[in-house]
Amino acid sequence: MNLYIVLLVLLQSLGCFCVPGPNVAPMAEKALEASMVEFNTRHAVAHLHRATKASVKRVIPVGLETFDLLMKFETKQTQCPKNSGEDAKTCAFATSLFTPKSECSSRVRVTGTRTQVVTMNCARDQSSSSSESSEEMFSRGRQQYVIPGLSQATQPTPRPSHQGEVHPRGDGFNNNQYLE
């Protein structure tokens, strides 16, 4: 019994001495800033976009003081034109009902002095457009951006045709016969 108590106390005390992890907040800010620069460079058409929500889903240690951050974030178009040279963080959001929004996920490598977007996938949110019916929105869903270098999915093979084959049901009923 005493052995269990000593073991329990030992495990409790060892639990207090943990190795400190990386400070994620400054890395997340750097990663989000790099992701937004990448988004505005590649995907923004006429106006800059700014992040509305962002979260770090996973931190992966890659090397000494080097981490990959897996992030998800949402963007919304601002009032600043893309070629204005302004910082998107200082721009007000566009107030139109049909303001373009996007949902993105990115993998960003952060070191002490360098931040690099490794991959980024974005989907434009088209749910705010009332010019389309709900059936169209359900069937069309989201527009996916094509990322160069990824292999395209193969087309499904066509199903075999059963034209000309008759398979009786086997229950003996038919529309041309009446019971008397």
mmCIF file of C-alpha atoms in Angstrom:
data_model
loop_
_atom_site.group_PDB
_atom_site.id
_atom_site.type_symbol
_atom_site.label_atom_id
_atom_site.label_comp_id
_atom_site.label_asym_id
_atom_site.label_seq_id
_atom_site.Cartn_x
_atom_site.Cartn_y
_atom_site.Cartn_z
ATOM 1 C CA MET A 1 0.000 0.000 0.000
ATOM 2 C CA ASN A 2 2.820 2.390 0.885
ATOM 3 C CA LEU A 3 4.481 1.582 -2.429
ATOM 4 C CA TYR A 4 1.364 2.749 -4.318
ATOM 5 C CA ILE A 5 1.254 6.023 -2.384
ATOM 6 C CA VAL A 6 4.954 6.688 -3.017
ATOM 7 C CA LEU A 7 4.490 5.867 -6.711
ATOM 8 C CA LEU A 8 1.457 8.179 -6.918
ATOM 9 C CA VAL A 9 3.340 11.061 -5.253
ATOM 10 C CA LEU A 10 6.312 10.501 -7.561
ATOM 11 C CA LEU A 11 4.130 10.547 -10.683
ATOM 12 C CA GLN A 12 2.323 13.685 -9.498
ATOM 13 C CA SER A 13 5.592 15.513 -8.881
ATOM 14 C CA LEU A 14 7.004 14.464 -12.263
ATOM 15 C CA GLY A 15 3.854 15.749 -13.949
ATOM 16 C CA CYS A 16 4.653 19.259 -12.708
ATOM 17 C CA PHE A 17 8.088 19.266 -14.347
ATOM 18 C CA CYS A 18 7.166 19.357 -18.004
ATOM 19 C CA VAL A 19 9.207 20.580 -20.923
ATOM 20 C CA PRO A 20 7.970 24.007 -22.031
ATOM 21 C CA GLY A 21 6.496 24.073 -25.525
ATOM 22 C CA PRO A 22 6.884 26.780 -28.119
ATOM 23 C CA ASN A 23 5.053 30.064 -27.660
ATOM 24 C CA VAL A 24 2.410 29.631 -30.350
ATOM 25 C CA ALA A 25 0.843 33.125 -30.334
ATOM 26 C CA PRO A 26 3.717 35.032 -32.026
ATOM 27 C CA MET A 27 4.238 32.181 -34.505
ATOM 28 C CA ALA A 28 0.513 32.147 -35.316
ATOM 29 C CA GLU A 29 0.533 35.897 -35.981
ATOM 30 C CA LYS A 30 3.503 35.553 -38.351
ATOM 31 C CA ALA A 31 1.895 32.562 -40.079
ATOM 32 C CA LEU A 32 -1.454 34.324 -40.536
ATOM 33 C CA GLU A 33 0.251 37.435 -41.908
ATOM 34 C CA ALA A 34 2.221 35.339 -44.424
ATOM 35 C CA SER A 35 -0.941 33.430 -45.391
ATOM 36 C CA MET A 36 -2.891 36.640 -45.988
ATOM 37 C CA VAL A 37 -0.084 38.097 -48.131
ATOM 38 C CA GLU A 38 -0.093 34.870 -50.161
ATOM 39 C CA PHE A 39 -3.909 34.926 -50.451
ATOM 40 C CA ASN A 40 -3.991 38.558 -51.593
ATOM 41 C CA THR A 41 -1.212 37.904 -54.111
ATOM 42 C CA ARG A 42 -2.776 34.791 -55.649
ATOM 43 C CA HIS A 43 -6.533 34.924 -55.132
ATOM 44 C CA ALA A 44 -7.701 38.498 -54.543
ATOM 45 C CA VAL A 45 -9.000 39.971 -57.800
ATOM 46 C CA ALA A 46 -9.865 43.663 -57.375
ATOM 47 C CA HIS A 47 -9.752 44.296 -53.618
ATOM 48 C CA LEU A 48 -7.609 43.103 -50.733
ATOM 49 C CA HIS A 49 -8.960 40.538 -48.284
ATOM 50 C CA ARG A 50 -8.537 40.467 -44.509
ATOM 51 C CA ALA A 51 -8.848 37.568 -42.061
ATOM 52 C CA THR A 52 -12.057 37.389 -40.022
ATOM 53 C CA LYS A 53 -11.352 34.147 -38.118
ATOM 54 C CA ALA A 54 -8.180 32.144 -37.705
ATOM 55 C CA SER A 55 -7.095 29.136 -35.686
ATOM 56 C CA VAL A 56 -4.040 26.943 -35.408
ATOM 57 C CA LYS A 57 -5.097 23.317 -35.770
ATOM 58 C CA ARG A 58 -1.700 21.725 -35.209
ATOM 59 C CA VAL A 59 1.924 22.635 -34.495
ATOM 60 C CA ILE A 60 4.471 20.229 -36.001
ATOM 61 C CA PRO A 61 8.120 20.496 -34.890
ATOM 62 C CA VAL A 62 10.289 20.147 -38.008
ATOM 63 C CA GLY A 63 13.722 20.980 -36.638
ATOM 64 C CA LEU A 64 15.493 23.073 -34.063
ATOM 65 C CA GLU A 65 13.374 26.226 -33.644
ATOM 66 C CA THR A 66 11.459 25.347 -36.835
ATOM 67 C CA PHE A 67 7.751 24.556 -36.765
ATOM 68 C CA ASP A 68 5.006 23.920 -39.302
ATOM 69 C CA LEU A 69 1.661 25.430 -38.337
ATOM 70 C CA LEU A 70 -1.508 23.951 -39.826
ATOM 71 C CA MET A 71 -4.023 26.793 -39.889
ATOM 72 C CA LYS A 72 -7.617 27.401 -40.896
ATOM 73 C CA PHE A 73 -8.847 30.911 -41.550
ATOM 74 C CA GLU A 74 -11.664 32.839 -43.178
ATOM 75 C CA THR A 75 -11.269 35.991 -45.247
ATOM 76 C CA LYS A 76 -13.567 38.789 -46.314
ATOM 77 C CA GLN A 77 -13.053 41.435 -48.990
ATOM 78 C CA THR A 78 -12.089 44.943 -47.852
ATOM 79 C CA GLN A 79 -12.710 48.349 -49.413
ATOM 80 C CA CYS A 80 -9.027 48.798 -50.379
ATOM 81 C CA PRO A 81 -8.138 48.169 -54.025
ATOM 82 C CA LYS A 82 -5.543 45.463 -54.574
ATOM 83 C CA ASN A 83 -3.048 47.782 -56.262
ATOM 84 C CA SER A 84 -3.385 50.586 -53.664
ATOM 85 C CA GLY A 85 -0.288 49.495 -51.729
ATOM 86 C CA GLU A 86 -2.160 49.705 -48.413
ATOM 87 C CA ASP A 87 -1.865 47.153 -45.642
ATOM 88 C CA ALA A 88 -4.989 44.955 -45.600
ATOM 89 C CA LYS A 89 -5.035 45.051 -41.765
ATOM 90 C CA THR A 90 -5.829 48.786 -41.869
ATOM 91 C CA CYS A 91 -8.637 48.493 -44.445
ATOM 92 C CA ALA A 92 -12.322 48.416 -43.516
ATOM 93 C CA PHE A 93 -14.404 45.435 -44.601
ATOM 94 C CA ALA A 94 -16.702 45.912 -47.588
ATOM 95 C CA THR A 95 -20.299 46.353 -46.423
ATOM 96 C CA SER A 96 -22.155 44.951 -49.429
ATOM 97 C CA LEU A 97 -24.528 42.022 -48.960
ATOM 98 C CA PHE A 98 -22.616 40.140 -51.658
ATOM 99 C CA THR A 99 -19.105 40.710 -50.285
ATOM 100 C CA PRO A 100 -16.820 37.830 -51.346
ATOM 101 C CA LYS A 101 -15.644 35.548 -48.548
ATOM 102 C CA SER A 102 -13.283 32.578 -48.571
ATOM 103 C CA GLU A 103 -12.324 29.716 -46.292
ATOM 104 C CA CYS A 104 -8.699 28.606 -46.388
ATOM 105 C CA SER A 105 -6.321 26.152 -44.822
ATOM 106 C CA SER A 106 -2.572 26.568 -44.968
ATOM 107 C CA ARG A 107 0.645 24.979 -43.819
ATOM 108 C CA VAL A 108 3.184 27.611 -42.836
ATOM 109 C CA ARG A 109 6.814 26.959 -41.860
ATOM 110 C CA VAL A 110 8.010 29.344 -39.152
ATOM 111 C CA THR A 111 11.640 29.719 -38.051
ATOM 112 C CA GLY A 112 13.190 32.425 -35.903
ATOM 113 C CA THR A 113 13.654 34.878 -38.776
ATOM 114 C CA ARG A 114 11.702 33.424 -41.693
ATOM 115 C CA THR A 115 8.062 32.577 -42.399
ATOM 116 C CA GLN A 116 7.104 30.644 -45.548
ATOM 117 C CA VAL A 117 3.732 29.390 -46.804
ATOM 118 C CA VAL A 118 4.266 25.749 -47.798
ATOM 119 C CA THR A 119 0.733 24.977 -49.035
ATOM 120 C CA MET A 120 -2.575 26.818 -49.180
ATOM 121 C CA ASN A 121 -6.038 25.630 -50.215
ATOM 122 C CA CYS A 122 -8.949 28.059 -50.466
ATOM 123 C CA ALA A 123 -12.622 27.793 -51.332
ATOM 124 C CA ARG A 124 -14.762 30.798 -52.177
ATOM 125 C CA ASP A 125 -17.925 30.967 -50.088
ATOM 126 C CA GLN A 126 -20.825 31.552 -52.483
ATOM 127 C CA SER A 127 -23.608 31.230 -49.907
ATOM 128 C CA SER A 128 -24.259 34.996 -49.680
ATOM 129 C CA SER A 129 -25.574 35.324 -53.250
ATOM 130 C CA SER A 130 -29.364 35.461 -53.363
ATOM 131 C CA SER A 131 -29.469 35.391 -57.179
ATOM 132 C CA GLU A 132 -29.329 31.610 -57.102
ATOM 133 C CA SER A 133 -31.942 29.249 -55.743
ATOM 134 C CA SER A 134 -31.250 26.999 -52.783
ATOM 135 C CA GLU A 135 -31.289 23.960 -55.085
ATOM 136 C CA GLU A 136 -28.489 25.432 -57.191
ATOM 137 C CA MET A 137 -26.476 26.319 -54.112
ATOM 138 C CA PHE A 138 -26.877 22.812 -52.719
ATOM 139 C CA SER A 139 -25.794 21.151 -55.939
ATOM 140 C CA ARG A 140 -22.941 23.551 -56.791
ATOM 141 C CA GLY A 141 -21.442 23.963 -53.326
ATOM 142 C CA ARG A 142 -18.067 25.716 -53.194
ATOM 143 C CA GLN A 143 -15.693 26.690 -55.969
ATOM 144 C CA GLN A 144 -12.331 25.006 -55.427
ATOM 145 C CA TYR A 145 -9.159 26.734 -56.536
ATOM 146 C CA VAL A 146 -6.946 24.539 -58.683
ATOM 147 C CA ILE A 147 -3.469 24.148 -57.229
ATOM 148 C CA PRO A 148 -0.857 23.443 -59.931
ATOM 149 C CA GLY A 149 1.235 20.320 -59.510
ATOM 150 C CA LEU A 150 -1.446 18.163 -57.927
ATOM 151 C CA SER A 151 -2.668 15.155 -59.887
ATOM 152 C CA GLN A 152 -6.205 15.321 -61.188
ATOM 153 C CA ALA A 153 -8.701 12.714 -60.043
ATOM 154 C CA THR A 154 -9.524 10.047 -62.621
ATOM 155 C CA GLN A 155 -13.002 9.880 -64.082
ATOM 156 C CA PRO A 156 -15.223 7.060 -62.783
ATOM 157 C CA THR A 157 -15.754 4.131 -65.109
ATOM 158 C CA PRO A 158 -19.200 4.035 -66.752
ATOM 159 C CA ARG A 159 -21.710 1.548 -65.406
ATOM 160 C CA PRO A 160 -22.630 -1.366 -67.683
ATOM 161 C CA SER A 161 -25.819 -0.898 -69.688
ATOM 162 C CA HIS A 162 -28.704 -3.364 -69.261
ATOM 163 C CA GLN A 163 -30.707 -2.275 -72.303
ATOM 164 C CA GLY A 164 -32.810 -4.936 -73.940
ATOM 165 C CA GLU A 165 -32.700 -7.328 -70.992
ATOM 166 C CA VAL A 166 -36.023 -8.181 -69.354
ATOM 167 C CA HIS A 167 -36.060 -9.454 -65.800
ATOM 168 C CA PRO A 168 -39.510 -10.592 -64.639
ATOM 169 C CA ARG A 169 -40.394 -9.735 -61.066
ATOM 170 C CA GLY A 170 -41.584 -13.221 -60.290
ATOM 171 C CA ASP A 171 -44.652 -12.256 -58.234
ATOM 172 C CA GLY A 172 -47.197 -13.028 -60.977
ATOM 173 C CA PHE A 173 -48.892 -9.612 -60.953
ATOM 174 C CA ASN A 174 -49.333 -7.580 -64.080
ATOM 175 C CA ASN A 175 -51.389 -4.521 -65.006
ATOM 176 C CA ASN A 176 -53.383 -6.301 -67.738
ATOM 177 C CA GLN A 177 -54.999 -8.975 -65.570
ATOM 178 C CA TYR A 178 -57.881 -8.512 -63.160
ATOM 179 C CA LEU A 179 -59.006 -10.852 -60.470
ATOM 180 C CA GLU A 180 -62.625 -11.973 -60.829
#
